Tab-separated table of C-alpha atoms in Angstrom:
chain	number	residue	atom	x	y	z
A	24	MET	CA	109.141	117.869	94.534
A	25	GLU	CA	105.855	116.048	93.983
A	26	TYR	CA	102.873	116.766	96.238
A	27	ARG	CA	100.082	114.324	97.042
A	28	ALA	CA	96.705	114.661	98.748
A	29	LEU	CA	96.717	113.727	102.436
A	30	GLY	CA	93.548	111.658	102.519
A	31	ARG	CA	90.464	113.847	102.297
A	32	SER	CA	91.946	116.664	104.370
A	33	GLY	CA	92.381	118.933	101.363
A	34	LEU	CA	96.064	119.253	102.271
A	35	MET	CA	98.746	118.617	99.681
A	36	VAL	CA	101.957	117.296	101.194
A	37	SER	CA	105.393	116.637	99.756
A	38	VAL	CA	106.227	113.009	99.006
A	39	LEU	CA	109.076	113.337	101.496
A	40	THR	CA	108.438	114.478	105.062
A	41	MET	CA	111.157	115.620	107.429
A	42	GLY	CA	111.345	113.326	110.451
A	43	THR	CA	112.850	114.728	113.654
A	44	MET	CA	113.401	111.726	115.924
A	45	THR	CA	117.131	112.516	115.792
A	46	PHE	CA	116.575	116.002	117.262
A	47	GLY	CA	117.622	116.355	120.905
A	48	GLY	CA	119.415	113.120	121.767
A	49	LYS	CA	117.938	112.696	125.240
A	50	GLY	CA	117.444	109.391	127.045
A	51	GLY	CA	116.931	106.364	124.827
A	52	PHE	CA	116.654	108.574	121.763
A	53	ALA	CA	120.385	109.351	121.983
A	54	ALA	CA	120.923	106.040	120.187
A	55	VAL	CA	118.986	107.412	117.211
A	56	GLY	CA	120.768	110.740	116.999
A	57	ALA	CA	121.642	113.907	118.878
A	58	THR	CA	120.973	116.707	116.410
A	59	ASP	CA	121.320	120.119	118.075
A	60	VAL	CA	119.588	123.367	117.111
A	61	GLN	CA	122.322	124.505	114.715
A	62	GLU	CA	122.385	121.221	112.769
A	63	ALA	CA	118.603	120.976	112.879
A	64	ARG	CA	118.327	124.420	111.310
A	65	ARG	CA	120.711	123.364	108.540
A	66	GLN	CA	118.701	120.215	107.852
A	67	VAL	CA	115.368	122.066	107.893
A	68	ASP	CA	116.808	124.593	105.443
A	69	MET	CA	117.829	121.726	103.143
A	70	CYS	CA	114.354	120.219	103.283
A	71	LEU	CA	112.552	123.498	102.648
A	72	ASP	CA	114.868	124.275	99.745
A	73	ALA	CA	114.019	120.845	98.279
A	74	GLY	CA	110.277	121.549	98.541
A	75	VAL	CA	109.448	119.552	101.680
A	76	ASN	CA	106.384	121.090	103.335
A	77	LEU	CA	105.677	118.687	106.232
A	78	ILE	CA	107.739	118.260	109.398
A	79	ASP	CA	106.898	115.347	111.686
A	80	THR	CA	107.757	115.103	115.370
A	81	ALA	CA	106.288	113.668	118.590
A	82	ASP	CA	106.043	114.755	122.207
A	83	VAL	CA	107.956	111.668	123.362
A	84	TYR	CA	110.995	112.255	121.138
A	85	SER	CA	113.797	113.133	123.580
A	86	SER	CA	111.157	113.953	126.221
A	87	GLY	CA	109.870	116.972	124.307
A	88	GLU	CA	113.260	118.289	123.212
A	89	SER	CA	112.565	117.449	119.555
A	90	GLU	CA	109.424	119.599	119.583
A	91	LYS	CA	111.342	122.452	121.235
A	92	ILE	CA	114.037	122.328	118.549
A	93	VAL	CA	111.417	122.222	115.774
A	94	GLY	CA	109.749	125.279	117.292
A	95	GLU	CA	113.054	127.113	117.557
A	96	VAL	CA	114.141	126.517	113.954
A	97	LEU	CA	110.702	127.440	112.588
A	98	LYS	CA	110.566	130.841	114.268
A	99	GLY	CA	109.669	133.426	111.645
A	100	ARG	CA	108.686	130.830	109.038
A	101	ARG	CA	106.057	128.677	110.742
A	102	ASP	CA	103.560	129.363	107.951
A	103	GLU	CA	105.898	127.860	105.328
A	104	VAL	CA	105.337	124.304	106.540
A	105	LEU	CA	102.809	121.925	108.021
A	106	VAL	CA	103.722	120.538	111.435
A	107	ALA	CA	102.663	117.098	112.639
A	108	THR	CA	103.147	115.742	116.135
A	109	LYS	CA	101.790	112.885	118.237
A	110	VAL	CA	100.302	111.966	121.599
A	111	ARG	CA	99.955	108.702	123.579
A	112	MET	CA	103.362	107.718	124.961
A	113	PRO	CA	104.433	108.308	128.606
A	114	MET	CA	105.441	111.905	129.279
A	115	GLY	CA	105.822	111.640	133.043
A	116	PRO	CA	105.857	109.184	135.957
A	117	GLY	CA	102.180	109.418	136.831
A	118	PRO	CA	99.514	106.842	135.922
A	119	ASN	CA	97.688	109.424	133.780
A	120	ASP	CA	100.780	110.686	131.960
A	121	ALA	CA	100.198	108.300	129.046
A	122	GLY	CA	97.361	106.928	126.941
A	123	LEU	CA	94.510	108.415	124.951
A	124	SER	CA	92.227	109.579	127.758
A	125	ARG	CA	90.520	112.941	127.381
A	126	GLN	CA	92.820	114.278	130.098
A	127	HIS	CA	96.063	113.146	128.494
A	128	VAL	CA	95.125	114.055	124.915
A	129	ILE	CA	94.161	117.620	125.833
A	130	ALA	CA	97.066	118.114	128.250
A	131	GLY	CA	99.433	116.593	125.691
A	132	CYS	CA	98.253	118.965	122.995
A	133	GLU	CA	98.629	122.024	125.214
A	134	ALA	CA	102.176	120.955	126.159
A	135	SER	CA	103.118	120.308	122.525
A	136	LEU	CA	101.829	123.730	121.493
A	137	ARG	CA	104.005	125.366	124.150
A	138	ARG	CA	107.118	123.454	123.120
A	139	LEU	CA	106.513	124.086	119.424
A	140	GLY	CA	105.850	127.778	120.029
A	141	THR	CA	102.767	127.723	117.820
A	142	ASP	CA	99.034	128.208	118.187
A	143	HIS	CA	98.005	125.146	116.173
A	144	ILE	CA	99.089	121.675	115.100
A	145	ASP	CA	98.364	120.847	111.467
A	146	LEU	CA	98.221	117.074	111.956
A	147	TYR	CA	97.746	115.641	115.460
A	148	GLN	CA	98.358	111.894	115.461
A	149	LEU	CA	97.419	109.216	117.973
A	150	HIS	CA	100.858	107.637	118.331
A	151	GLU	CA	99.757	104.160	119.387
A	152	TRP	CA	96.663	102.137	120.270
A	153	ASP	CA	95.153	102.463	123.761
A	154	GLY	CA	93.003	99.442	124.533
A	155	VAL	CA	91.809	100.871	127.861
A	156	THR	CA	90.288	104.208	126.812
A	157	PRO	CA	87.018	104.115	124.807
A	158	LEU	CA	87.619	105.582	121.362
A	159	GLN	CA	84.602	107.866	121.710
A	160	GLU	CA	86.296	109.603	124.650
A	161	THR	CA	89.512	110.030	122.670
A	162	PHE	CA	87.732	111.477	119.654
A	163	GLU	CA	85.575	113.778	121.789
A	164	ALA	CA	88.830	115.221	123.149
A	165	LEU	CA	90.132	115.643	119.599
A	166	ASP	CA	86.850	117.333	118.652
A	167	LEU	CA	87.334	119.883	121.433
A	168	LEU	CA	90.832	120.640	120.148
A	169	VAL	CA	89.677	120.969	116.538
A	170	ARG	CA	86.790	123.260	117.506
A	171	ALA	CA	89.199	125.400	119.539
A	172	GLY	CA	91.436	125.792	116.479
A	173	LYS	CA	94.369	124.090	118.178
A	174	VAL	CA	94.330	121.072	115.847
A	175	ARG	CA	93.564	121.174	112.126
A	176	SER	CA	93.514	117.468	111.169
A	177	VAL	CA	93.662	114.149	113.009
A	178	GLY	CA	95.748	111.077	112.166
A	179	LEU	CA	96.481	107.621	113.561
A	180	SER	CA	99.728	105.701	113.918
A	181	ASN	CA	100.658	102.077	114.570
A	182	PHE	CA	97.048	100.841	114.722
A	183	ALA	CA	96.141	97.314	113.647
A	184	GLY	CA	93.626	96.962	110.834
A	185	TRP	CA	90.600	96.328	113.073
A	186	GLN	CA	91.659	99.124	115.421
A	187	LEU	CA	91.980	101.521	112.497
A	188	MET	CA	88.511	100.684	111.202
A	189	LYS	CA	87.010	100.936	114.697
A	190	ALA	CA	88.548	104.397	115.071
A	191	VAL	CA	87.248	105.582	111.699
A	192	GLY	CA	83.815	104.086	112.407
A	193	THR	CA	83.622	105.692	115.846
A	194	ALA	CA	84.450	109.111	114.436
A	195	ILE	CA	81.859	108.805	111.667
A	196	MET	CA	79.135	107.385	113.932
A	197	HIS	CA	79.395	110.217	116.449
A	198	GLY	CA	80.109	113.080	114.065
A	199	LEU	CA	83.633	113.575	115.419
A	200	PRO	CA	86.825	114.469	113.499
A	201	ARG	CA	87.490	111.678	111.026
A	202	PRO	CA	91.120	110.558	110.733
A	203	VAL	CA	92.688	111.723	107.483
A	204	SER	CA	95.856	109.623	107.648
A	205	GLN	CA	97.788	106.843	109.288
A	206	GLN	CA	101.519	106.758	109.952
A	207	ILE	CA	102.895	103.223	109.699
A	208	TYR	CA	106.048	101.184	109.349
A	209	TYR	CA	106.392	99.988	105.761
A	210	SER	CA	109.538	99.040	103.888
A	211	LEU	CA	111.089	96.442	101.617
A	212	GLN	CA	112.411	94.776	104.768
A	213	ALA	CA	108.865	94.025	105.951
A	214	ARG	CA	105.802	94.654	103.822
A	215	ASP	CA	103.348	93.497	106.520
A	216	ALA	CA	101.289	96.683	106.116
A	217	GLU	CA	100.045	95.291	102.798
A	218	TYR	CA	97.868	92.697	104.558
A	219	GLU	CA	95.440	95.150	106.181
A	220	LEU	CA	96.675	98.723	106.517
A	221	ILE	CA	97.258	99.589	102.863
A	222	PRO	CA	93.926	98.083	101.725
A	223	ALA	CA	92.172	99.974	104.535
A	224	ALA	CA	93.821	103.219	103.418
A	225	VAL	CA	92.590	102.700	99.854
A	226	ASP	CA	89.080	101.783	101.026
A	227	GLN	CA	88.767	104.650	103.519
A	228	HIS	CA	90.681	107.275	101.499
A	229	LEU	CA	93.347	107.711	104.187
A	230	GLY	CA	96.720	109.233	103.536
A	231	VAL	CA	99.687	107.025	104.395
A	232	LEU	CA	102.813	108.458	106.008
A	233	VAL	CA	105.599	105.897	106.244
A	234	TRP	CA	108.036	105.892	109.131
A	235	SER	CA	111.432	104.217	108.827
A	236	PRO	CA	111.137	103.428	105.088
A	237	LEU	CA	114.814	102.374	105.199
A	238	ALA	CA	114.125	99.961	108.075
A	239	GLY	CA	116.282	101.930	110.475
A	240	GLY	CA	119.195	101.820	108.024
A	241	LEU	CA	118.971	98.122	107.181
A	242	LEU	CA	118.253	99.001	103.539
A	243	SER	CA	121.007	101.592	103.206
A	244	GLY	CA	123.369	99.115	101.564
A	245	LYS	CA	125.707	98.911	104.547
A	246	TYR	CA	124.397	95.543	105.743
A	247	ARG	CA	125.335	93.028	103.062
A	248	ARG	CA	125.936	89.312	103.008
A	249	GLY	CA	129.560	88.509	103.811
A	250	VAL	CA	130.477	92.157	104.393
A	251	GLU	CA	131.515	93.408	107.825
A	252	PRO	CA	129.113	96.209	108.907
A	253	PRO	CA	130.556	99.647	109.664
A	254	ALA	CA	132.320	100.190	112.984
A	255	GLY	CA	129.828	100.770	115.762
A	256	ALA	CA	126.890	99.408	113.760
A	257	ARG	CA	124.466	96.969	115.344
A	258	HIS	CA	124.400	93.331	114.321
A	259	LEU	CA	121.194	92.101	112.714
A	260	SER	CA	120.492	89.891	115.729
A	261	GLU	CA	120.333	93.031	117.902
A	262	TRP	CA	117.648	94.754	115.803
A	263	ASP	CA	114.295	95.056	117.558
A	264	GLU	CA	112.734	97.979	115.674
A	265	PRO	CA	112.157	96.719	113.123
A	266	PRO	CA	112.901	93.134	114.137
A	267	VAL	CA	114.715	90.987	111.573
A	268	TYR	CA	113.040	87.585	111.239
A	269	ASP	CA	114.637	86.445	107.978
A	270	GLN	CA	118.244	87.552	107.515
A	271	GLU	CA	118.671	85.702	104.220
A	272	LYS	CA	115.650	87.424	102.685
A	273	LEU	CA	116.951	90.774	103.922
A	274	HIS	CA	120.377	90.124	102.369
A	275	ASP	CA	118.748	89.153	99.047
A	276	THR	CA	116.715	92.379	99.101
A	277	VAL	CA	119.755	94.531	99.862
A	278	GLU	CA	121.749	92.912	97.041
A	279	ALA	CA	118.945	93.761	94.625
A	280	LEU	CA	118.856	97.341	95.888
A	281	VAL	CA	122.620	97.734	95.501
A	282	GLU	CA	122.609	96.362	91.947
A	283	ILE	CA	119.650	98.485	90.847
A	284	GLY	CA	121.214	101.549	92.456
A	285	ALA	CA	124.475	100.943	90.618
A	286	GLY	CA	122.564	100.913	87.339
A	287	HIS	CA	121.171	104.371	88.107
A	288	GLY	CA	124.331	105.701	89.725
A	289	VAL	CA	122.517	106.207	93.045
A	290	SER	CA	122.563	104.673	96.516
A	291	ALA	CA	120.643	101.579	97.603
A	292	ALA	CA	118.771	103.854	100.014
A	293	GLN	CA	117.384	105.965	97.169
A	294	VAL	CA	116.127	102.848	95.407
A	295	ALA	CA	114.418	101.602	98.578
A	296	LEU	CA	112.695	104.951	99.063
A	297	ALA	CA	111.621	105.222	95.430
A	298	TYR	CA	110.105	101.735	95.603
A	299	ILE	CA	107.885	102.534	98.602
A	300	LEU	CA	106.881	105.879	97.065
A	301	GLY	CA	105.442	103.930	94.150
A	302	ARG	CA	103.268	101.642	96.255
A	303	PRO	CA	99.457	102.044	96.453
A	304	ALA	CA	98.061	104.622	98.903
A	305	VAL	CA	101.472	105.937	100.010
A	306	THR	CA	101.429	109.710	100.432
A	307	SER	CA	104.793	110.605	101.945
A	308	LEU	CA	107.900	109.013	103.436
A	309	VAL	CA	109.179	110.326	106.756
A	310	ILE	CA	112.946	110.633	106.353
A	311	GLY	CA	115.450	111.571	109.023
A	312	ALA	CA	119.213	111.530	109.107
A	313	ARG	CA	122.107	111.883	111.508
A	314	THR	CA	124.002	114.051	109.007
A	315	GLY	CA	123.257	116.516	106.266
A	316	GLU	CA	124.966	114.234	103.763
A	317	GLN	CA	122.579	111.379	104.547
A	318	LEU	CA	119.649	113.768	104.326
A	319	ALA	CA	120.761	115.069	100.926
A	320	ASP	CA	120.979	111.515	99.597
A	321	ASN	CA	117.491	110.689	100.863
A	322	LEU	CA	116.016	113.869	99.400
A	323	ALA	CA	117.306	112.888	95.968
A	324	ALA	CA	115.039	109.830	96.024
A	325	ALA	CA	112.096	112.075	95.106
A	326	ASP	CA	113.511	112.303	91.572
A	327	LEU	CA	114.335	108.619	91.039
A	328	VAL	CA	112.097	106.663	88.661
A	329	LEU	CA	112.376	102.873	88.689
A	330	THR	CA	111.529	100.765	85.663
A	331	ASP	CA	108.714	98.221	85.730
A	332	GLU	CA	111.275	95.431	85.598
A	333	GLU	CA	113.188	96.861	88.575
A	334	ARG	CA	109.963	97.076	90.540
A	335	ARG	CA	109.075	93.477	89.644
A	336	ARG	CA	112.475	92.321	90.867
A	337	LEU	CA	112.023	94.091	94.194
A	338	ASP	CA	108.454	92.787	94.462
A	339	GLU	CA	109.659	89.228	94.063
A	340	VAL	CA	112.642	89.350	96.407
A	341	SER	CA	110.579	90.919	99.230
A	342	ALA	CA	107.236	89.216	98.546
A	343	LEU	CA	104.739	88.411	101.293
A	344	LYS	CA	103.221	84.982	101.750
A	345	LEU	CA	99.453	85.041	101.629
A	346	LEU	CA	98.047	84.342	105.088
A	347	TYR	CA	94.502	83.124	105.744
A	348	PRO	CA	91.945	84.368	104.715
A	349	TYR	CA	93.821	85.994	101.836
A	350	TRP	CA	94.918	82.798	100.073
A	351	HIS	CA	91.324	81.605	100.286
A	352	GLN	CA	89.993	84.871	98.883
A	353	ALA	CA	92.509	84.704	96.040
A	354	LYS	CA	91.004	81.328	95.103
A	355	THR	CA	87.294	81.886	95.706
A	356	ALA	CA	86.539	85.627	95.793
A	357	ARG	CA	88.425	86.781	92.711
A	358	ASP	CA	85.185	87.518	90.856
A	359	ARG	CA	84.215	90.321	93.272
A	360	LEU	CA	87.331	92.107	94.515
A	361	SER	CA	87.620	95.842	95.102
A	362	ALA	CA	90.537	98.136	94.388
A	363	ALA	CA	91.461	97.833	98.066
A	364	ASP	CA	91.481	94.017	97.869
A	365	LEU	CA	93.641	94.062	94.766
A	366	THR	CA	96.471	95.982	96.441
A	367	LEU	CA	97.352	92.687	98.138
A	368	LEU	CA	95.694	89.995	96.028
A	369	GLY	CA	96.238	91.402	92.545
A	370	PRO	CA	99.710	89.864	92.020
A	371	HIS	CA	98.397	86.460	93.144
A	372	LEU	CA	95.470	86.170	90.733
């Protein structure tokens, strides 16, 4: 297992992170998975044996049940791993049971600590943007938690580029805990993060944790042109996270993944994961699975090395169109571009 620096936190994390959205199976999360304690323990054992040292969860996953299961399976070995969780989403019916207010952030942390059965959270992530609460209030709450030893590092998730930079700037300006990472959606199905979020990570030295690097299973190889999907599988028109805007482009990408995988004797999923692991600024991929067999296949992606030609093929089939102002910068600013700029514009120069 390879380990990479998580921003400027000083932490080294495995290139694969164990995701636990499938743990619990309550409410709407039952559609994702319903992993119980026994199966969760088996999957955690597999990840630890493979060298994974970061487990990611969230308070909202199965209404806290995911955190409870994580806490249960880590009893007696909490110090072997880093634990990340999140706050922001609704956790009750009240008007103050969601958001990034001082009240909800602190109450959310205390509740997560109880469910996890631990005295600290290694990476506490703001799960989503809150356009109502001033960022200074949110980061003052995080500062209280860090000073109390309940939170070690702070991260962001699902922020737009300007929101990310405002958050980092607010923390720096007021001497509050600076975010060390962002957790974002990024895959060969949709490389939108390359417009703003990846360049910002390079510029601000943020770690990048990637959720759903297989696009919710779209890149597993099961959804191919002219092939009936497995029984019980959703149709592409029903996908809303991530949404599918260009089915033909997706099919072309999957065909490339299947062919490259066949050349290595591995699954399309492993190829998709290996590709994202090789992209600029990416620290770790959050992988989850309904079964141990799926998890084992995903874990093997850490050892897969793609050739330059294979990467070029995947680059081309999944390429982004340059939006404004990027096409203009590619034409007129190419004499003064930074390493962050080149993550997007480099292939177009």
